[in-house]
Amino acid sequence: MMNNGKKRKKVPASVPPRRQRMVCLLSEEEAQIIERYLKHYQITNKARWFRETVLTFIHQKMEEDYPTLFKEHDMRR
């Protein structure tokens, strides 16, 4: 295979390999939206982008829903 001048980043041995697979089906329209977004922002690694996007959303949602001792109204007083 020809190398197009791109260098691959080496994954440290301390990082465990990904072994869990998740599959998601999209409609043609949804797939076109994602492809257009990736092309516009010049994202070449679709799997990493998808993983980071989903996990970032989940992390933010969990922080928002984290139980607190007081309700927001009481803390704003």
mmCIF file of N, CA, C and O in Angstrom:
data_model
loop_
_atom_site.group_PDB
_atom_site.id
_atom_site.type_symbol
_atom_site.label_atom_id
_atom_site.label_comp_id
_atom_site.label_asym_id
_atom_site.label_seq_id
_atom_site.Cartn_x
_atom_site.Cartn_y
_atom_site.Cartn_z
ATOM 1 N N MET A 1 0.831 -1.186 0.000
ATOM 2 C CA MET A 1 0.000 0.000 0.000
ATOM 3 C C MET A 1 0.870 1.242 0.000
ATOM 4 O O MET A 1 1.912 1.266 0.628
ATOM 5 N N MET A 2 0.405 2.276 -0.659
ATOM 6 C CA MET A 2 1.155 3.524 -0.689
ATOM 7 C C MET A 2 0.812 4.370 0.521
ATOM 8 O O MET A 2 -0.342 4.438 0.937
ATOM 9 N N ASN A 3 1.809 5.018 1.049
ATOM 10 C CA ASN A 3 1.625 5.943 2.149
ATOM 11 C C ASN A 3 1.415 7.325 1.551
ATOM 12 O O ASN A 3 2.252 7.816 0.808
ATOM 13 N N ASN A 4 0.297 7.951 1.858
ATOM 14 C CA ASN A 4 -0.025 9.267 1.302
ATOM 15 C C ASN A 4 0.565 10.391 2.131
ATOM 16 O O ASN A 4 0.022 11.490 2.162
ATOM 17 N N GLY A 5 1.649 10.142 2.834
ATOM 18 C CA GLY A 5 2.283 11.182 3.618
ATOM 19 C C GLY A 5 1.677 11.362 4.997
ATOM 20 O O GLY A 5 2.081 12.230 5.734
ATOM 21 N N LYS A 6 0.699 10.555 5.338
ATOM 22 C CA LYS A 6 0.068 10.661 6.647
ATOM 23 C C LYS A 6 0.800 9.769 7.634
ATOM 24 O O LYS A 6 1.138 8.639 7.329
ATOM 25 N N LYS A 7 1.038 10.293 8.800
ATOM 26 C CA LYS A 7 1.693 9.519 9.854
ATOM 27 C C LYS A 7 0.624 9.013 10.804
ATOM 28 O O LYS A 7 -0.275 9.752 11.190
ATOM 29 N N ARG A 8 0.704 7.764 11.166
ATOM 30 C CA ARG A 8 -0.226 7.195 12.135
ATOM 31 C C ARG A 8 0.318 7.399 13.528
ATOM 32 O O ARG A 8 1.513 7.256 13.767
ATOM 33 N N LYS A 9 -0.552 7.751 14.437
ATOM 34 C CA LYS A 9 -0.149 7.897 15.823
ATOM 35 C C LYS A 9 -0.086 6.512 16.452
ATOM 36 O O LYS A 9 -0.976 5.686 16.258
ATOM 37 N N LYS A 10 0.961 6.268 17.191
ATOM 38 C CA LYS A 10 1.116 4.986 17.875
ATOM 39 C C LYS A 10 0.272 4.998 19.141
ATOM 40 O O LYS A 10 0.282 5.966 19.903
ATOM 41 N N VAL A 11 -0.461 3.941 19.354
ATOM 42 C CA VAL A 11 -1.271 3.807 20.562
ATOM 43 C C VAL A 11 -0.395 3.211 21.651
ATOM 44 O O VAL A 11 0.233 2.169 21.438
ATOM 45 N N PRO A 12 -0.335 3.874 22.816
ATOM 46 C CA PRO A 12 0.493 3.327 23.896
ATOM 47 C C PRO A 12 0.002 1.948 24.328
ATOM 48 O O PRO A 12 -1.190 1.638 24.258
ATOM 49 N N ALA A 13 0.922 1.126 24.776
ATOM 50 C CA ALA A 13 0.572 -0.233 25.194
ATOM 51 C C ALA A 13 -0.345 -0.225 26.416
ATOM 52 O O ALA A 13 -1.044 -1.191 26.675
ATOM 53 N N SER A 14 -0.350 0.884 27.170
ATOM 54 C CA SER A 14 -1.174 0.951 28.378
ATOM 55 C C SER A 14 -2.662 1.112 28.060
ATOM 56 O O SER A 14 -3.510 0.889 28.917
ATOM 57 N N VAL A 15 -2.998 1.497 26.834
ATOM 58 C CA VAL A 15 -4.392 1.672 26.441
ATOM 59 C C VAL A 15 -4.967 0.318 26.040
ATOM 60 O O VAL A 15 -4.454 -0.324 25.117
ATOM 61 N N PRO A 16 -6.030 -0.124 26.728
ATOM 62 C CA PRO A 16 -6.597 -1.432 26.366
ATOM 63 C C PRO A 16 -7.286 -1.375 25.005
ATOM 64 O O PRO A 16 -7.871 -0.350 24.650
ATOM 65 N N PRO A 17 -7.213 -2.445 24.237
ATOM 66 C CA PRO A 17 -7.856 -2.440 22.921
ATOM 67 C C PRO A 17 -9.378 -2.410 23.062
ATOM 68 O O PRO A 17 -9.934 -2.914 24.038
ATOM 69 N N ARG A 18 -10.021 -1.824 22.086
ATOM 70 C CA ARG A 18 -11.489 -1.785 22.091
ATOM 71 C C ARG A 18 -11.991 -3.125 21.570
ATOM 72 O O ARG A 18 -11.626 -3.555 20.483
ATOM 73 N N ARG A 19 -12.840 -3.765 22.341
ATOM 74 C CA ARG A 19 -13.344 -5.081 21.944
ATOM 75 C C ARG A 19 -14.867 -5.125 21.851
ATOM 76 O O ARG A 19 -15.421 -6.100 21.380
ATOM 77 N N GLN A 20 -15.539 -4.094 22.308
ATOM 78 C CA GLN A 20 -16.997 -4.056 22.276
ATOM 79 C C GLN A 20 -17.465 -3.326 21.027
ATOM 80 O O GLN A 20 -17.039 -2.213 20.755
ATOM 81 N N ARG A 21 -18.327 -3.952 20.275
ATOM 82 C CA ARG A 21 -18.828 -3.364 19.041
ATOM 83 C C ARG A 21 -20.267 -2.889 19.253
ATOM 84 O O ARG A 21 -21.072 -3.564 19.888
ATOM 85 N N MET A 22 -20.551 -1.712 18.733
ATOM 86 C CA MET A 22 -21.916 -1.197 18.727
ATOM 87 C C MET A 22 -22.265 -0.862 17.282
ATOM 88 O O MET A 22 -21.451 -0.282 16.567
ATOM 89 N N VAL A 23 -23.461 -1.220 16.877
ATOM 90 C CA VAL A 23 -23.889 -0.989 15.510
ATOM 91 C C VAL A 23 -25.102 -0.079 15.540
ATOM 92 O O VAL A 23 -25.990 -0.225 16.377
ATOM 93 N N CYS A 24 -25.133 0.865 14.620
ATOM 94 C CA CYS A 24 -26.222 1.836 14.548
ATOM 95 C C CYS A 24 -26.661 1.945 13.089
ATOM 96 O O CYS A 24 -25.825 2.109 12.199
ATOM 97 N N LEU A 25 -27.932 1.833 12.841
ATOM 98 C CA LEU A 25 -28.458 1.969 11.486
ATOM 99 C C LEU A 25 -29.013 3.376 11.303
ATOM 100 O O LEU A 25 -29.679 3.911 12.186
ATOM 101 N N LEU A 26 -28.732 3.976 10.147
ATOM 102 C CA LEU A 26 -29.182 5.326 9.831
ATOM 103 C C LEU A 26 -29.999 5.311 8.554
ATOM 104 O O LEU A 26 -29.799 4.456 7.693
ATOM 105 N N SER A 27 -30.863 6.293 8.438
ATOM 106 C CA SER A 27 -31.565 6.460 7.170
ATOM 107 C C SER A 27 -30.613 7.114 6.178
ATOM 108 O O SER A 27 -29.544 7.623 6.559
ATOM 109 N N GLU A 28 -30.967 7.118 4.923
ATOM 110 C CA GLU A 28 -30.129 7.748 3.900
ATOM 111 C C GLU A 28 -29.924 9.227 4.209
ATOM 112 O O GLU A 28 -28.830 9.758 4.079
ATOM 113 N N GLU A 29 -30.967 9.883 4.645
ATOM 114 C CA GLU A 29 -30.894 11.315 4.956
ATOM 115 C C GLU A 29 -29.951 11.581 6.134
ATOM 116 O O GLU A 29 -29.129 12.502 6.088
ATOM 117 N N GLU A 30 -30.048 10.774 7.168
ATOM 118 C CA GLU A 30 -29.172 10.935 8.333
ATOM 119 C C GLU A 30 -27.717 10.702 7.953
ATOM 120 O O GLU A 30 -26.820 11.449 8.376
ATOM 121 N N ALA A 31 -27.470 9.686 7.136
ATOM 122 C CA ALA A 31 -26.110 9.388 6.701
ATOM 123 C C ALA A 31 -25.540 10.530 5.870
ATOM 124 O O ALA A 31 -24.373 10.898 6.023
ATOM 125 N N GLN A 32 -26.366 11.128 5.005
ATOM 126 C CA GLN A 32 -25.916 12.253 4.186
ATOM 127 C C GLN A 32 -25.588 13.459 5.053
ATOM 128 O O GLN A 32 -24.612 14.165 4.798
ATOM 129 N N ILE A 33 -26.396 13.705 6.088
ATOM 130 C CA ILE A 33 -26.136 14.819 7.000
ATOM 131 C C ILE A 33 -24.786 14.635 7.681
ATOM 132 O O ILE A 33 -23.978 15.566 7.757
ATOM 133 N N ILE A 34 -24.528 13.428 8.166
ATOM 134 C CA ILE A 34 -23.262 13.154 8.851
ATOM 135 C C ILE A 34 -22.090 13.281 7.877
ATOM 136 O O ILE A 34 -21.072 13.906 8.203
ATOM 137 N N GLU A 35 -22.227 12.719 6.691
ATOM 138 C CA GLU A 35 -21.149 12.802 5.694
ATOM 139 C C GLU A 35 -20.856 14.256 5.327
ATOM 140 O O GLU A 35 -19.697 14.655 5.194
ATOM 141 N N ARG A 36 -21.898 15.056 5.161
ATOM 142 C CA ARG A 36 -21.726 16.466 4.830
ATOM 143 C C ARG A 36 -20.997 17.202 5.956
ATOM 144 O O ARG A 36 -20.107 18.008 5.714
ATOM 145 N N TYR A 37 -21.362 16.896 7.200
ATOM 146 C CA TYR A 37 -20.715 17.509 8.365
ATOM 147 C C TYR A 37 -19.236 17.128 8.423
ATOM 148 O O TYR A 37 -18.373 17.988 8.608
ATOM 149 N N LEU A 38 -18.942 15.853 8.259
ATOM 150 C CA LEU A 38 -17.559 15.379 8.315
ATOM 151 C C LEU A 38 -16.716 16.008 7.209
ATOM 152 O O LEU A 38 -15.561 16.387 7.430
ATOM 153 N N LYS A 39 -17.289 16.130 6.022
ATOM 154 C CA LYS A 39 -16.559 16.737 4.918
ATOM 155 C C LYS A 39 -16.327 18.225 5.178
ATOM 156 O O LYS A 39 -15.227 18.735 4.944
ATOM 157 N N HIS A 40 -17.341 18.926 5.675
ATOM 158 C CA HIS A 40 -17.239 20.367 5.930
ATOM 159 C C HIS A 40 -16.157 20.669 6.960
ATOM 160 O O HIS A 40 -15.385 21.613 6.804
ATOM 161 N N TYR A 41 -16.085 19.872 8.017
ATOM 162 C CA TYR A 41 -15.108 20.100 9.085
ATOM 163 C C TYR A 41 -13.840 19.258 8.910
ATOM 164 O O TYR A 41 -13.026 19.195 9.811
ATOM 165 N N GLN A 42 -13.696 18.638 7.752
ATOM 166 C CA GLN A 42 -12.507 17.864 7.382
ATOM 167 C C GLN A 42 -12.133 16.828 8.439
ATOM 168 O O GLN A 42 -10.976 16.699 8.846
ATOM 169 N N ILE A 43 -13.134 16.076 8.886
ATOM 170 C CA ILE A 43 -12.928 15.010 9.864
ATOM 171 C C ILE A 43 -12.712 13.720 9.088
ATOM 172 O O ILE A 43 -13.564 13.313 8.305
ATOM 173 N N THR A 44 -11.565 13.112 9.301
ATOM 174 C CA THR A 44 -11.231 11.910 8.532
ATOM 175 C C THR A 44 -11.482 10.627 9.306
ATOM 176 O O THR A 44 -11.686 9.580 8.701
ATOM 177 N N ASN A 45 -11.477 10.687 10.622
ATOM 178 C CA ASN A 45 -11.684 9.493 11.431
ATOM 179 C C ASN A 45 -13.117 9.495 11.963
ATOM 180 O O ASN A 45 -13.403 10.048 13.019
ATOM 181 N N LYS A 46 -14.010 8.881 11.206
ATOM 182 C CA LYS A 46 -15.432 8.902 11.542
ATOM 183 C C LYS A 46 -15.723 8.165 12.852
ATOM 184 O O LYS A 46 -16.530 8.627 13.662
ATOM 185 N N ALA A 47 -15.064 7.045 13.078
ATOM 186 C CA ALA A 47 -15.312 6.257 14.290
ATOM 187 C C ALA A 47 -14.925 7.044 15.541
ATOM 188 O O ALA A 47 -15.674 7.079 16.514
ATOM 189 N N ARG A 48 -13.754 7.676 15.508
ATOM 190 C CA ARG A 48 -13.315 8.447 16.669
ATOM 191 C C ARG A 48 -14.248 9.627 16.912
ATOM 192 O O ARG A 48 -14.635 9.911 18.035
ATOM 193 N N TRP A 49 -14.646 10.322 15.824
ATOM 194 C CA TRP A 49 -15.558 11.457 15.949
ATOM 195 C C TRP A 49 -16.886 11.013 16.563
ATOM 196 O O TRP A 49 -17.398 11.656 17.480
ATOM 197 N N PHE A 50 -17.429 9.920 16.065
ATOM 198 C CA PHE A 50 -18.711 9.425 16.576
ATOM 199 C C PHE A 50 -18.592 9.051 18.047
ATOM 200 O O PHE A 50 -19.427 9.412 18.868
ATOM 201 N N ARG A 51 -17.525 8.336 18.401
ATOM 202 C CA ARG A 51 -17.294 7.924 19.782
ATOM 203 C C ARG A 51 -17.170 9.132 20.699
ATOM 204 O O ARG A 51 -17.820 9.212 21.742
ATOM 205 N N GLU A 52 -16.352 10.109 20.307
ATOM 206 C CA GLU A 52 -16.154 11.303 21.129
ATOM 207 C C GLU A 52 -17.430 12.121 21.253
ATOM 208 O O GLU A 52 -17.742 12.643 22.323
ATOM 209 N N THR A 53 -18.188 12.231 20.169
ATOM 210 C CA THR A 53 -19.425 13.008 20.191
ATOM 211 C C THR A 53 -20.444 12.384 21.135
ATOM 212 O O THR A 53 -21.035 13.071 21.974
ATOM 213 N N VAL A 54 -20.649 11.100 21.018
ATOM 214 C CA VAL A 54 -21.627 10.415 21.866
ATOM 215 C C VAL A 54 -21.192 10.440 23.326
ATOM 216 O O VAL A 54 -21.993 10.776 24.217
ATOM 217 N N LEU A 55 -19.933 10.125 23.606
ATOM 218 C CA LEU A 55 -19.471 10.088 24.989
ATOM 219 C C LEU A 55 -19.448 11.478 25.626
ATOM 220 O O LEU A 55 -19.738 11.622 26.816
ATOM 221 N N THR A 56 -19.144 12.517 24.858
ATOM 222 C CA THR A 56 -19.186 13.884 25.380
ATOM 223 C C THR A 56 -20.605 14.252 25.767
ATOM 224 O O THR A 56 -20.849 14.833 26.835
ATOM 225 N N PHE A 57 -21.568 13.920 24.913
ATOM 226 C CA PHE A 57 -22.969 14.213 25.218
ATOM 227 C C PHE A 57 -23.406 13.486 26.489
ATOM 228 O O PHE A 57 -24.040 14.075 27.373
ATOM 229 N N ILE A 58 -23.065 12.219 26.599
ATOM 230 C CA ILE A 58 -23.445 11.431 27.784
ATOM 231 C C ILE A 58 -22.803 12.011 29.038
ATOM 232 O O ILE A 58 -23.456 12.161 30.073
ATOM 233 N N HIS A 59 -21.529 12.363 28.954
ATOM 234 C CA HIS A 59 -20.821 12.923 30.109
ATOM 235 C C HIS A 59 -21.465 14.239 30.560
ATOM 236 O O HIS A 59 -21.679 14.447 31.761
ATOM 237 N N GLN A 60 -21.792 15.129 29.621
ATOM 238 C CA GLN A 60 -22.431 16.395 29.963
ATOM 239 C C GLN A 60 -23.799 16.164 30.597
ATOM 240 O O GLN A 60 -24.153 16.820 31.580
ATOM 241 N N LYS A 61 -24.559 15.244 30.057
ATOM 242 C CA LYS A 61 -25.900 14.950 30.590
ATOM 243 C C LYS A 61 -25.808 14.382 31.999
ATOM 244 O O LYS A 61 -26.608 14.730 32.870
ATOM 245 N N MET A 62 -24.827 13.511 32.240
ATOM 246 C CA MET A 62 -24.671 12.936 33.577
ATOM 247 C C MET A 62 -24.272 14.011 34.586
ATOM 248 O O MET A 62 -24.724 13.978 35.733
ATOM 249 N N GLU A 63 -23.447 14.973 34.183
ATOM 250 C CA GLU A 63 -23.081 16.065 35.079
ATOM 251 C C GLU A 63 -24.285 16.926 35.411
ATOM 252 O O GLU A 63 -24.453 17.359 36.547
ATOM 253 N N GLU A 64 -25.137 17.184 34.422
ATOM 254 C CA GLU A 64 -26.346 17.982 34.652
ATOM 255 C C GLU A 64 -27.306 17.266 35.600
ATOM 256 O O GLU A 64 -27.952 17.901 36.421
ATOM 257 N N ASP A 65 -27.404 15.972 35.479
ATOM 258 C CA ASP A 65 -28.366 15.194 36.262
ATOM 259 C C ASP A 65 -27.801 14.709 37.591
ATOM 260 O O ASP A 65 -28.493 14.026 38.336
ATOM 261 N N TYR A 66 -26.553 15.053 37.889
ATOM 262 C CA TYR A 66 -25.914 14.584 39.114
ATOM 263 C C TYR A 66 -26.685 15.113 40.320
ATOM 264 O O TYR A 66 -27.006 16.295 40.391
ATOM 265 N N PRO A 67 -27.028 14.248 41.278
ATOM 266 C CA PRO A 67 -27.807 14.726 42.429
ATOM 267 C C PRO A 67 -26.988 15.686 43.303
ATOM 268 O O PRO A 67 -25.786 15.510 43.486
ATOM 269 N N THR A 68 -27.658 16.699 43.789
ATOM 270 C CA THR A 68 -27.018 17.672 44.671
ATOM 271 C C THR A 68 -27.758 17.698 45.994
ATOM 272 O O THR A 68 -28.887 17.222 46.118
ATOM 273 N N LEU A 69 -27.123 18.291 46.990
ATOM 274 C CA LEU A 69 -27.722 18.362 48.313
ATOM 275 C C LEU A 69 -28.903 19.329 48.330
ATOM 276 O O LEU A 69 -29.916 19.083 48.978
ATOM 277 N N PHE A 70 -28.763 20.424 47.576
ATOM 278 C CA PHE A 70 -29.816 21.436 47.524
ATOM 279 C C PHE A 70 -30.310 21.581 46.102
ATOM 280 O O PHE A 70 -29.585 21.322 45.151
ATOM 281 N N LYS A 71 -31.535 22.059 45.956
ATOM 282 C CA LYS A 71 -32.070 22.323 44.630
ATOM 283 C C LYS A 71 -31.468 23.621 44.116
ATOM 284 O O LYS A 71 -30.993 24.461 44.882
ATOM 285 N N GLU A 72 -31.493 23.818 42.806
ATOM 286 C CA GLU A 72 -30.871 24.990 42.198
ATOM 287 C C GLU A 72 -31.484 26.278 42.740
ATOM 288 O O GLU A 72 -30.781 27.249 42.987
ATOM 289 N N HIS A 73 -32.778 26.292 42.948
ATOM 290 C CA HIS A 73 -33.470 27.487 43.475
ATOM 291 C C HIS A 73 -32.911 27.871 44.840
ATOM 292 O O HIS A 73 -32.690 29.053 45.121
ATOM 293 N N ASP A 74 -32.684 26.893 45.714
ATOM 294 C CA ASP A 74 -32.154 27.179 47.052
ATOM 295 C C ASP A 74 -30.718 27.690 46.995
ATOM 296 O O ASP A 74 -30.315 28.537 47.808
ATOM 297 N N MET A 75 -29.940 27.216 46.048
ATOM 298 C CA MET A 75 -28.545 27.641 45.959
ATOM 299 C C MET A 75 -28.416 29.053 45.404
ATOM 300 O O MET A 75 -27.461 29.745 45.684
ATOM 301 N N ARG A 76 -29.394 29.521 44.646
ATOM 302 C CA ARG A 76 -29.332 30.864 44.056
ATOM 303 C C ARG A 76 -29.754 31.950 45.032
ATOM 304 O O ARG A 76 -29.646 33.113 44.737
ATOM 305 N N ARG A 77 -30.247 31.615 46.187
ATOM 306 C CA ARG A 77 -30.673 32.621 47.185
ATOM 307 C C ARG A 77 -29.513 33.338 47.774
ATOM 308 O O ARG A 77 -28.456 32.954 47.929
#
